[in-house]
PDB file of C-alpha atoms and ligand atoms in Angstrom:
ATOM      1  CA  MET A   1       2.133 -11.596  -1.656  1.00  0.00           C
ATOM      2  CA  PRO A   2       0.562 -11.949   2.258  1.00  0.00           C
ATOM      3  CA  LEU A   3      -1.718  -9.176   2.979  1.00  0.00           C
ATOM      4  CA  ARG A   4       0.831  -7.085   5.557  1.00  0.00           C
ATOM      5  CA  LEU A   5      -0.586  -6.408   8.691  1.00  0.00           C
ATOM      6  CA  VAL A   6       0.028  -4.408  12.051  1.00  0.00           C
ATOM      7  CA  VAL A   7      -3.364  -4.300  15.345  1.00  0.00           C
ATOM      8  CA  LEU A   8      -2.816  -1.337  17.169  1.00  0.00           C
ATOM      9  CA  ILE A   9      -4.653  -2.354  20.200  1.00  0.00           C
ATOM     10  CA  SER A  10      -4.341  -0.569  24.069  1.00  0.00           C
ATOM     11  CA  GLY A  11      -5.531  -3.440  26.674  1.00  0.00           C
ATOM     12  CA  THR A  12      -5.612  -7.169  27.029  1.00  0.00           C
ATOM     13  CA  GLY A  13      -5.613  -7.233  23.400  1.00  0.00           C
ATOM     14  CA  SER A  14      -7.536 -10.366  23.285  1.00  0.00           C
ATOM     15  CA  ASN A  15      -9.314 -10.181  20.235  1.00  0.00           C
ATOM     16  CA  MET A  16      -6.029  -9.271  18.844  1.00  0.00           C
ATOM     17  CA  ALA A  17      -4.172 -12.513  20.150  1.00  0.00           C
ATOM     18  CA  ASP A  18      -6.932 -14.612  18.210  1.00  0.00           C
ATOM     19  CA  LEU A  19      -6.138 -13.022  15.366  1.00  0.00           C
ATOM     20  CA  LEU A  20      -2.562 -14.229  15.844  1.00  0.00           C
ATOM     21  CA  GLY A  21      -3.788 -17.991  17.140  1.00  0.00           C
ATOM     22  CA  ARG A  22      -5.813 -17.862  13.634  1.00  0.00           C
ATOM     23  CA  VAL A  23      -3.388 -16.901  11.155  1.00  0.00           C
ATOM     24  CA  ASP A  24      -0.484 -19.076  13.165  1.00  0.00           C
ATOM     25  CA  GLU A  25      -3.183 -21.829  12.254  1.00  0.00           C
ATOM     26  CA  HIS A  26      -3.756 -20.254   8.437  1.00  0.00           C
ATOM     27  CA  PRO A  27      -0.768 -20.126   7.283  1.00  0.00           C
ATOM     28  CA  GLU A  28      -2.941 -20.445   3.746  1.00  0.00           C
ATOM     29  CA  ALA A  29      -5.050 -17.131   5.495  1.00  0.00           C
ATOM     30  CA  GLY A  30      -2.287 -14.912   3.290  1.00  0.00           C
ATOM     31  CA  LEU A  31      -2.202 -13.020   6.873  1.00  0.00           C
ATOM     32  CA  ASP A  32       0.796 -11.679   8.021  1.00  0.00           C
ATOM     33  CA  VAL A  33       0.905  -9.353  11.152  1.00  0.00           C
ATOM     34  CA  VAL A  34       3.792  -8.060  11.199  1.00  0.00           C
ATOM     35  CA  ALA A  35       3.861  -5.591  14.810  1.00  0.00           C
ATOM     36  CA  VAL A  36       1.664  -5.245  17.111  1.00  0.00           C
ATOM     37  CA  GLY A  37       1.499  -1.235  18.918  1.00  0.00           C
ATOM     38  CA  ALA A  38       0.064   0.371  21.751  1.00  0.00           C
ATOM     39  CA  ASP A  39       0.275   3.817  22.771  1.00  0.00           C
ATOM     40  CA  ARG A  40       0.891   2.889  26.161  1.00  0.00           C
ATOM     41  CA  ASP A  41       2.632  -0.332  27.721  1.00  0.00           C
ATOM     42  CA  ALA A  42      -0.322  -2.693  27.216  1.00  0.00           C
ATOM     43  CA  PRO A  43      -0.417  -6.179  29.050  1.00  0.00           C
ATOM     44  CA  GLY A  44      -2.032  -7.940  25.293  1.00  0.00           C
ATOM     45  CA  LEU A  45       1.337  -7.097  23.813  1.00  0.00           C
ATOM     46  CA  GLU A  46       3.307  -9.397  25.786  1.00  0.00           C
ATOM     47  CA  ARG A  47       0.714 -12.070  24.335  1.00  0.00           C
ATOM     48  CA  ALA A  48       2.605 -10.781  20.710  1.00  0.00           C
ATOM     49  CA  THR A  49       5.801 -11.392  21.541  1.00  0.00           C
ATOM     50  CA  GLU A  50       4.476 -14.932  22.879  1.00  0.00           C
ATOM     51  CA  HIS A  51       3.549 -15.333  19.135  1.00  0.00           C
ATOM     52  CA  GLY A  52       6.549 -14.016  17.543  1.00  0.00           C
ATOM     53  CA  VAL A  53       5.436 -11.000  16.512  1.00  0.00           C
ATOM     54  CA  GLU A  54       7.026  -7.718  16.936  1.00  0.00           C
ATOM     55  CA  THR A  55       6.128  -4.693  19.030  1.00  0.00           C
ATOM     56  CA  PHE A  56       5.546  -1.311  19.844  1.00  0.00           C
ATOM     57  CA  VAL A  57       4.507   1.658  21.877  1.00  0.00           C
ATOM     58  CA  VAL A  58       3.985   4.746  20.829  1.00  0.00           C
ATOM     59  CA  GLU A  59       3.114   6.714  24.314  1.00  0.00           C
ATOM     60  CA  PHE A  60       0.231   9.015  23.942  1.00  0.00           C
ATOM     61  CA  PRO A  61       1.379  12.337  25.466  1.00  0.00           C
ATOM     62  CA  GLY A  62      -1.839  13.269  26.827  1.00  0.00           C
ATOM     63  CA  PRO A  63      -5.142  14.797  24.929  1.00  0.00           C
ATOM     64  CA  GLU A  64      -3.052  18.429  24.532  1.00  0.00           C
ATOM     65  CA  ARG A  65       0.253  16.513  22.184  1.00  0.00           C
ATOM     66  CA  ARG A  66      -2.640  14.450  20.265  1.00  0.00           C
ATOM     67  CA  GLU A  67      -1.211  15.559  17.012  1.00  0.00           C
ATOM     68  CA  GLU A  68       2.335  14.819  17.884  1.00  0.00           C
ATOM     69  CA  TRP A  69       1.597  11.410  18.752  1.00  0.00           C
ATOM     70  CA  GLY A  70      -0.180  11.595  15.380  1.00  0.00           C
ATOM     71  CA  ALA A  71       2.912  12.035  13.458  1.00  0.00           C
ATOM     72  CA  GLN A  72       5.249   9.172  15.486  1.00  0.00           C
ATOM     73  CA  LEU A  73       2.094   7.179  14.757  1.00  0.00           C
ATOM     74  CA  ALA A  74       2.369   7.516  11.600  1.00  0.00           C
ATOM     75  CA  VAL A  75       6.130   6.848  11.329  1.00  0.00           C
ATOM     76  CA  ARG A  76       6.304   3.914  13.155  1.00  0.00           C
ATOM     77  CA  LEU A  77       3.649   2.470  11.239  1.00  0.00           C
ATOM     78  CA  ASP A  78       5.006   3.475   7.794  1.00  0.00           C
ATOM     79  CA  SER A  79       8.118   1.856   8.377  1.00  0.00           C
ATOM     80  CA  PHE A  80       5.995  -1.321   8.452  1.00  0.00           C
ATOM     81  CA  SER A  81       4.980  -1.158   5.228  1.00  0.00           C
ATOM     82  CA  PRO A  82       1.349  -2.484   6.370  1.00  0.00           C
ATOM     83  CA  ASP A  83      -1.411  -2.926   3.689  1.00  0.00           C
ATOM     84  CA  LEU A  84      -4.071  -2.492   6.674  1.00  0.00           C
ATOM     85  CA  VAL A  85      -3.883  -1.329  10.090  1.00  0.00           C
ATOM     86  CA  VAL A  86      -6.592  -2.785  12.383  1.00  0.00           C
ATOM     87  CA  LEU A  87      -7.580  -0.589  15.674  1.00  0.00           C
ATOM     88  CA  SER A  88      -8.311  -3.828  17.633  1.00  0.00           C
ATOM     89  CA  GLY A  89      -9.376  -2.231  21.303  1.00  0.00           C
ATOM     90  CA  LEU A  90      -7.423   1.070  20.759  1.00  0.00           C
ATOM     91  CA  MET A  91      -8.817   3.865  22.970  1.00  0.00           C
ATOM     92  CA  ARG A  92      -7.924   6.600  20.961  1.00  0.00           C
ATOM     93  CA  LEU A  93      -8.511   8.728  18.341  1.00  0.00           C
ATOM     94  CA  VAL A  94      -6.754   8.483  16.073  1.00  0.00           C
ATOM     95  CA  PRO A  95      -5.556  11.927  14.872  1.00  0.00           C
ATOM     96  CA  PRO A  96      -7.094  12.948  11.621  1.00  0.00           C
ATOM     97  CA  ASP A  97      -3.478  13.105   9.718  1.00  0.00           C
ATOM     98  CA  VAL A  98      -2.832   9.476   9.895  1.00  0.00           C
ATOM     99  CA  VAL A  99      -6.643   8.840   9.288  1.00  0.00           C
ATOM    100  CA  ARG A 100      -5.940  11.208   6.475  1.00  0.00           C
ATOM    101  CA  ARG A 101      -2.427   8.783   5.334  1.00  0.00           C
ATOM    102  CA  PHE A 102      -3.998   5.528   6.406  1.00  0.00           C
ATOM    103  CA  HIS A 103      -6.975   6.462   3.943  1.00  0.00           C
ATOM    104  CA  GLY A 104      -8.898   3.248   3.097  1.00  0.00           C
ATOM    105  CA  ARG A 105      -6.386   0.826   4.346  1.00  0.00           C
ATOM    106  CA  LEU A 106      -7.180   1.696   8.149  1.00  0.00           C
ATOM    107  CA  ILE A 107     -10.430   0.079   9.779  1.00  0.00           C
ATOM    108  CA  ASN A 108     -11.713  -0.457  13.595  1.00  0.00           C
ATOM    109  CA  THR A 109     -13.669  -2.934  15.542  1.00  0.00           C
ATOM    110  CA  HIS A 110     -16.349  -2.287  17.855  1.00  0.00           C
ATOM    111  CA  PRO A 111     -18.828  -3.852  20.179  1.00  0.00           C
ATOM    112  CA  SER A 112     -22.265  -2.869  19.056  1.00  0.00           C
ATOM    113  CA  TYR A 113     -24.559  -2.787  15.854  1.00  0.00           C
ATOM    114  CA  LEU A 114     -22.945   0.885  15.171  1.00  0.00           C
ATOM    115  CA  PRO A 115     -25.114   3.357  14.172  1.00  0.00           C
ATOM    116  CA  GLU A 116     -25.659   2.276  17.731  1.00  0.00           C
ATOM    117  CA  PHE A 117     -24.732   3.076  20.680  1.00  0.00           C
ATOM    118  CA  PRO A 118     -20.768   4.650  19.552  1.00  0.00           C
ATOM    119  CA  GLY A 119     -17.970   5.459  21.576  1.00  0.00           C
ATOM    120  CA  PRO A 120     -15.627   4.854  23.926  1.00  0.00           C
ATOM    121  CA  HIS A 121     -18.840   2.158  26.884  1.00  0.00           C
ATOM    122  CA  ALA A 122     -20.465   0.471  24.504  1.00  0.00           C
ATOM    123  CA  VAL A 123     -21.146  -2.113  25.618  1.00  0.00           C
ATOM    124  CA  LYS A 124     -22.171  -0.493  29.707  1.00  0.00           C
ATOM    125  CA  ASP A 125     -24.830   1.853  27.597  1.00  0.00           C
ATOM    126  CA  GLN A 126     -25.891  -1.672  25.314  1.00  0.00           C
ATOM    127  CA  VAL A 127     -26.381  -2.529  29.154  1.00  0.00           C
ATOM    128  CA  GLU A 128     -28.240  -0.166  30.252  1.00  0.00           C
ATOM    129  CA  ALA A 129     -29.701   0.747  27.609  1.00  0.00           C
ATOM    130  CA  GLY A 130     -32.208  -2.871  28.250  1.00  0.00           C
ATOM    131  CA  VAL A 131     -31.735  -3.659  24.406  1.00  0.00           C
ATOM    132  CA  LYS A 132     -32.406  -7.521  23.853  1.00  0.00           C
ATOM    133  CA  GLU A 133     -29.845  -7.532  21.168  1.00  0.00           C
ATOM    134  CA  ALA A 134     -26.275  -6.133  21.238  1.00  0.00           C
ATOM    135  CA  GLY A 135     -23.924  -6.080  18.177  1.00  0.00           C
ATOM    136  CA  ALA A 136     -20.687  -6.219  16.781  1.00  0.00           C
ATOM    137  CA  SER A 137     -19.305  -3.600  13.586  1.00  0.00           C
ATOM    138  CA  ILE A 138     -15.826  -3.668  11.610  1.00  0.00           C
ATOM    139  CA  ILE A 139     -15.560  -0.432   9.870  1.00  0.00           C
ATOM    140  CA  VAL A 140     -13.072   1.932   7.786  1.00  0.00           C
ATOM    141  CA  VAL A 141     -11.697   4.375  10.028  1.00  0.00           C
ATOM    142  CA  ASP A 142     -12.912   8.283   9.348  1.00  0.00           C
ATOM    143  CA  ASN A 143     -12.937  11.641  11.567  1.00  0.00           C
ATOM    144  CA  GLY A 144     -15.884  10.605  13.726  1.00  0.00           C
ATOM    145  CA  VAL A 145     -16.219   8.589  16.670  1.00  0.00           C
ATOM    146  CA  ASP A 146     -17.143   5.445  15.175  1.00  0.00           C
ATOM    147  CA  THR A 147     -18.715   6.820  12.083  1.00  0.00           C
ATOM    148  CA  GLY A 148     -16.994   5.358   9.589  1.00  0.00           C
ATOM    149  CA  PRO A 149     -18.692   2.916   7.082  1.00  0.00           C
ATOM    150  CA  ILE A 150     -19.663  -0.863   7.491  1.00  0.00           C
ATOM    151  CA  VAL A 151     -17.297  -3.486   6.589  1.00  0.00           C
ATOM    152  CA  GLU A 152     -18.770  -6.121   8.205  1.00  0.00           C
ATOM    153  CA  GLN A 153     -22.377  -6.232  11.247  1.00  0.00           C
ATOM    154  CA  GLN A 154     -24.166  -9.098  12.816  1.00  0.00           C
ATOM    155  CA  ARG A 155     -26.687  -8.708  16.215  1.00  0.00           C
ATOM    156  CA  VAL A 156     -25.761 -10.922  19.275  1.00  0.00           C
ATOM    157  CA  ALA A 157     -27.847 -11.599  21.358  1.00  0.00           C
ATOM    158  CA  VAL A 158     -28.278 -10.261  25.593  1.00  0.00           C
ATOM    159  CA  MET A 159     -29.106 -12.899  28.174  1.00  0.00           C
ATOM    160  CA  SER A 160     -31.012 -12.081  31.325  1.00  0.00           C
ATOM    161  CA  GLY A 161     -29.125 -10.954  33.896  1.00  0.00           C
ATOM    162  CA  ASP A 162     -26.063 -10.452  31.312  1.00  0.00           C
ATOM    163  CA  SER A 163     -23.338  -7.629  32.894  1.00  0.00           C
ATOM    164  CA  THR A 164     -20.643  -6.165  30.961  1.00  0.00           C
ATOM    165  CA  GLU A 165     -18.203  -8.618  30.946  1.00  0.00           C
ATOM    166  CA  SER A 166     -20.408 -11.448  30.462  1.00  0.00           C
ATOM    167  CA  LEU A 167     -21.719  -9.734  27.470  1.00  0.00           C
ATOM    168  CA  HIS A 168     -18.720  -7.967  26.188  1.00  0.00           C
ATOM    169  CA  ASN A 169     -16.844 -11.941  26.050  1.00  0.00           C
ATOM    170  CA  ARG A 170     -19.089 -12.868  23.473  1.00  0.00           C
ATOM    171  CA  ILE A 171     -19.753  -9.846  21.394  1.00  0.00           C
ATOM    172  CA  LYS A 172     -15.741 -10.007  21.535  1.00  0.00           C
ATOM    173  CA  GLN A 173     -16.607 -13.637  20.281  1.00  0.00           C
ATOM    174  CA  THR A 174     -18.070 -12.585  17.410  1.00  0.00           C
ATOM    175  CA  GLU A 175     -15.962  -9.203  17.064  1.00  0.00           C
ATOM    176  CA  ARG A 176     -13.592 -11.921  16.548  1.00  0.00           C
ATOM    177  CA  GLU A 177     -14.703 -13.580  13.508  1.00  0.00           C
ATOM    178  CA  LEU A 178     -16.341 -10.731  11.664  1.00  0.00           C
ATOM    179  CA  LEU A 179     -12.918  -9.814  11.672  1.00  0.00           C
ATOM    180  CA  TRP A 180     -11.004 -12.889  10.319  1.00  0.00           C
ATOM    181  CA  ARG A 181     -13.855 -13.509   7.448  1.00  0.00           C
ATOM    182  CA  VAL A 182     -13.089  -9.878   6.807  1.00  0.00           C
ATOM    183  CA  LEU A 183      -9.365 -10.693   6.934  1.00  0.00           C
ATOM    184  CA  THR A 184      -9.441 -12.924   5.220  1.00  0.00           C
ATOM    185  CA  GLU A 185     -12.054 -12.303   1.698  1.00  0.00           C
ATOM    186  CA  LEU A 186      -9.211  -9.154   1.831  1.00  0.00           C
ATOM    187  CA  ALA A 187      -6.992 -11.583   1.776  1.00  0.00           C
ATOM    188  CA  ALA A 188      -8.238 -13.923  -1.182  1.00  0.00           C
ATOM    189  CA  GLY A 189      -9.485 -10.715  -3.116  1.00  0.00           C
ATOM    190  CA  GLN A 190     -12.927 -12.180  -2.677  1.00  0.00           C
ATOM    191  CA  ARG A 191     -14.379  -8.328  -1.183  1.00  0.00           C
ATOM    192  CA  SER A 192     -12.743  -4.792  -1.121  1.00  0.00           C
ATOM    193  CA  LEU A 193     -13.176  -2.211   1.586  1.00  0.00           C
ATOM    194  CA  PRO A 194     -16.187   0.175   1.460  1.00  0.00           C
ATOM    195  CA  VAL A 195     -14.367   3.888   0.180  1.00  0.00           C
ATOM    196  CA  GLY A 196     -15.241   6.394   3.519  1.00  0.00           C
ATOM    197  CA  GLN A 197     -14.213  10.165   3.858  1.00  0.00           C
ATOM    198  CA  ASP A 198     -10.985  11.247   4.635  1.00  0.00           C
TER     199      ASP A 198
HETATM  200  C1  GRF B 201     -13.114  -5.104  21.570  1.00  0.00           C
HETATM  201  O1  GRF B 201     -14.508  -5.093  22.453  1.00  0.00           O
HETATM  202  C2  GRF B 201     -13.590  -3.996  20.366  1.00  0.00           C
HETATM  203  O2  GRF B 201     -13.865  -4.037  19.900  1.00  0.00           O
HETATM  204  C3  GRF B 201     -12.762  -3.387  21.519  1.00  0.00           C
HETATM  205  O3  GRF B 201     -12.212  -2.855  23.238  1.00  0.00           O
HETATM  206  C4  GRF B 201     -12.657  -4.556  22.885  1.00  0.00           C
HETATM  207  C5  GRF B 201     -11.042  -5.150  22.815  1.00  0.00           C
HETATM  208  O4  GRF B 201     -10.803  -6.170  24.256  1.00  0.00           O
HETATM  209  N1  GRF B 201     -13.042  -1.321  21.280  1.00  0.00           N
HETATM  210  P1  GRF B 201      -9.564  -6.950  24.229  1.00  0.00           P
HETATM  211  O5  GRF B 201      -8.375  -5.849  24.194  1.00  0.00           O
HETATM  212  O6  GRF B 201      -8.916  -7.363  22.582  1.00  0.00           O
HETATM  213  O7  GRF B 201     -10.077  -8.191  25.148  1.00  0.00           O
END
């Protein structure tokens, strides 16, 4: 049985689209992206549709209704019976109830070498800090901001003259490779995820 994945995005979903392309190219990998969801009408959803993948939106109603949003999101996620939920550019903290419900089945890609540079502006922060090496990480999601156990990570070189955009594009190449490695190894039973706190 293939590993059932739901991917959550907020933006262009270029990493998600890369994953869908690889899944299409490698049916033997044992991965099935059963849905792509978003917290808004994200442009990336169209790319999922082009790949024939079901999409859904659970619109974020504002910070004061975050828990309610989480409950709705959990119901939608559950309806797909995912083995794993991949946060691939979801620009929201997932409420604790959702983290608990999908404990050990929720992973996130992040554009830095965690625990260095957590948070939503990691690439800009790395450029401004003038680091020589940036990074990419895959983590298990817990209730902190990018604090969960690290699944895989790799350094990414910073080139002189790099802008936030050029560095982010390079980091995304690494994120895609790391995510593919993690997912295919999980599907093949060659690795398990580290256990985080719920
Ligand atoms: C990735 O760098 C991801 O790690 C971060 O947001 C970016 C998503 O980019 N959280 P895209 O929408 O897949 O192009």
